[in-house]
Amino acid sequence: MASCKEVSALISKALDKRLGLRNLVKVKLHLRICGGCTNFQKQADFMQKAAKQFRQRLTDNS
């Protein structure tokens, strides 16, 4: 089983590019049993969406 440190790094990496099948499965399996990493993924997704909306508002107001 992957460690929380490894999975959190993969979650961060997945924000920028697609994970390979092996790493994707590793993350999915880990998230089924780890509430901390599940919360980290939700927070990372939220931050990514918030940053995207912020950038859109900046360009819309220009």
PDB file of C-alpha atoms in Angstrom:
ATOM      1  CA  MET A   1       0.000   0.000   0.000  1.00  0.00           C
ATOM      2  CA  ALA A   2       1.201   3.485  -0.840  1.00  0.00           C
ATOM      3  CA  SER A   3       2.090   5.896   1.941  1.00  0.00           C
ATOM      4  CA  CYS A   4       0.238   9.137   2.583  1.00  0.00           C
ATOM      5  CA  LYS A   5       3.367  11.054   1.578  1.00  0.00           C
ATOM      6  CA  GLU A   6       3.517   9.279  -1.780  1.00  0.00           C
ATOM      7  CA  VAL A   7      -0.205   9.655  -2.418  1.00  0.00           C
ATOM      8  CA  SER A   8      -0.278  13.350  -1.534  1.00  0.00           C
ATOM      9  CA  ALA A   9       2.596  13.914  -3.976  1.00  0.00           C
ATOM     10  CA  LEU A  10       0.664  12.042  -6.669  1.00  0.00           C
ATOM     11  CA  ILE A  11      -2.479  14.063  -5.936  1.00  0.00           C
ATOM     12  CA  SER A  12      -0.467  17.264  -6.372  1.00  0.00           C
ATOM     13  CA  LYS A  13       1.102  15.944  -9.565  1.00  0.00           C
ATOM     14  CA  ALA A  14      -2.349  15.044 -10.921  1.00  0.00           C
ATOM     15  CA  LEU A  15      -3.370  18.699 -10.722  1.00  0.00           C
ATOM     16  CA  ASP A  16      -0.917  19.469 -13.530  1.00  0.00           C
ATOM     17  CA  LYS A  17      -0.970  16.326 -15.643  1.00  0.00           C
ATOM     18  CA  ARG A  18      -2.637  12.958 -15.996  1.00  0.00           C
ATOM     19  CA  LEU A  19      -1.372  10.122 -13.878  1.00  0.00           C
ATOM     20  CA  GLY A  20      -0.459   6.807 -15.419  1.00  0.00           C
ATOM     21  CA  LEU A  21      -2.711   3.838 -14.754  1.00  0.00           C
ATOM     22  CA  ARG A  22      -0.481   2.382 -12.027  1.00  0.00           C
ATOM     23  CA  ASN A  23      -0.330   5.637 -10.077  1.00  0.00           C
ATOM     24  CA  LEU A  24      -4.022   6.321 -10.602  1.00  0.00           C
ATOM     25  CA  VAL A  25      -4.926   2.921  -9.151  1.00  0.00           C
ATOM     26  CA  LYS A  26      -2.502   3.506  -6.278  1.00  0.00           C
ATOM     27  CA  VAL A  27      -4.219   6.792  -5.415  1.00  0.00           C
ATOM     28  CA  LYS A  28      -7.767   5.443  -5.797  1.00  0.00           C
ATOM     29  CA  LEU A  29      -7.079   2.458  -3.546  1.00  0.00           C
ATOM     30  CA  HIS A  30      -5.411   4.597  -0.909  1.00  0.00           C
ATOM     31  CA  LEU A  31      -8.252   7.127  -0.906  1.00  0.00           C
ATOM     32  CA  ARG A  32     -10.728   4.353  -0.083  1.00  0.00           C
ATOM     33  CA  ILE A  33      -9.048   3.801   3.278  1.00  0.00           C
ATOM     34  CA  CYS A  34      -7.485   7.148   4.174  1.00  0.00           C
ATOM     35  CA  GLY A  35      -9.665  10.044   5.251  1.00  0.00           C
ATOM     36  CA  GLY A  36      -6.707  12.402   5.556  1.00  0.00           C
ATOM     37  CA  CYS A  37      -5.649  11.963   1.947  1.00  0.00           C
ATOM     38  CA  THR A  38      -9.274  12.152   0.816  1.00  0.00           C
ATOM     39  CA  ASN A  39      -9.529  15.536   2.535  1.00  0.00           C
ATOM     40  CA  PHE A  40      -6.228  16.603   0.965  1.00  0.00           C
ATOM     41  CA  GLN A  41      -7.564  15.715  -2.487  1.00  0.00           C
ATOM     42  CA  LYS A  42     -10.781  17.666  -1.889  1.00  0.00           C
ATOM     43  CA  GLN A  43      -8.796  20.688  -0.717  1.00  0.00           C
ATOM     44  CA  ALA A  44      -6.421  20.480  -3.683  1.00  0.00           C
ATOM     45  CA  ASP A  45      -9.364  20.266  -6.097  1.00  0.00           C
ATOM     46  CA  PHE A  46     -11.029  23.222  -4.395  1.00  0.00           C
ATOM     47  CA  MET A  47      -7.868  25.331  -4.604  1.00  0.00           C
ATOM     48  CA  GLN A  48      -7.388  24.477  -8.266  1.00  0.00           C
ATOM     49  CA  LYS A  49     -10.981  25.468  -9.099  1.00  0.00           C
ATOM     50  CA  ALA A  50     -10.703  28.667  -7.054  1.00  0.00           C
ATOM     51  CA  ALA A  51      -7.487  29.649  -8.834  1.00  0.00           C
ATOM     52  CA  LYS A  52      -9.082  28.972 -12.217  1.00  0.00           C
ATOM     53  CA  GLN A  53     -12.092  31.143 -11.355  1.00  0.00           C
ATOM     54  CA  PHE A  54      -9.797  33.886 -10.082  1.00  0.00           C
ATOM     55  CA  ARG A  55      -7.813  33.868 -13.335  1.00  0.00           C
ATOM     56  CA  GLN A  56     -11.056  34.017 -15.334  1.00  0.00           C
ATOM     57  CA  ARG A  57     -12.283  37.006 -13.347  1.00  0.00           C
ATOM     58  CA  LEU A  58      -8.984  38.786 -13.864  1.00  0.00           C
ATOM     59  CA  THR A  59      -9.152  38.314 -17.630  1.00  0.00           C
ATOM     60  CA  ASP A  60     -12.862  39.223 -17.730  1.00  0.00           C
ATOM     61  CA  ASN A  61     -12.159  42.511 -15.934  1.00  0.00           C
ATOM     62  CA  SER A  62      -9.242  43.467 -18.195  1.00  0.00           C
TER      63      SER A  62
END
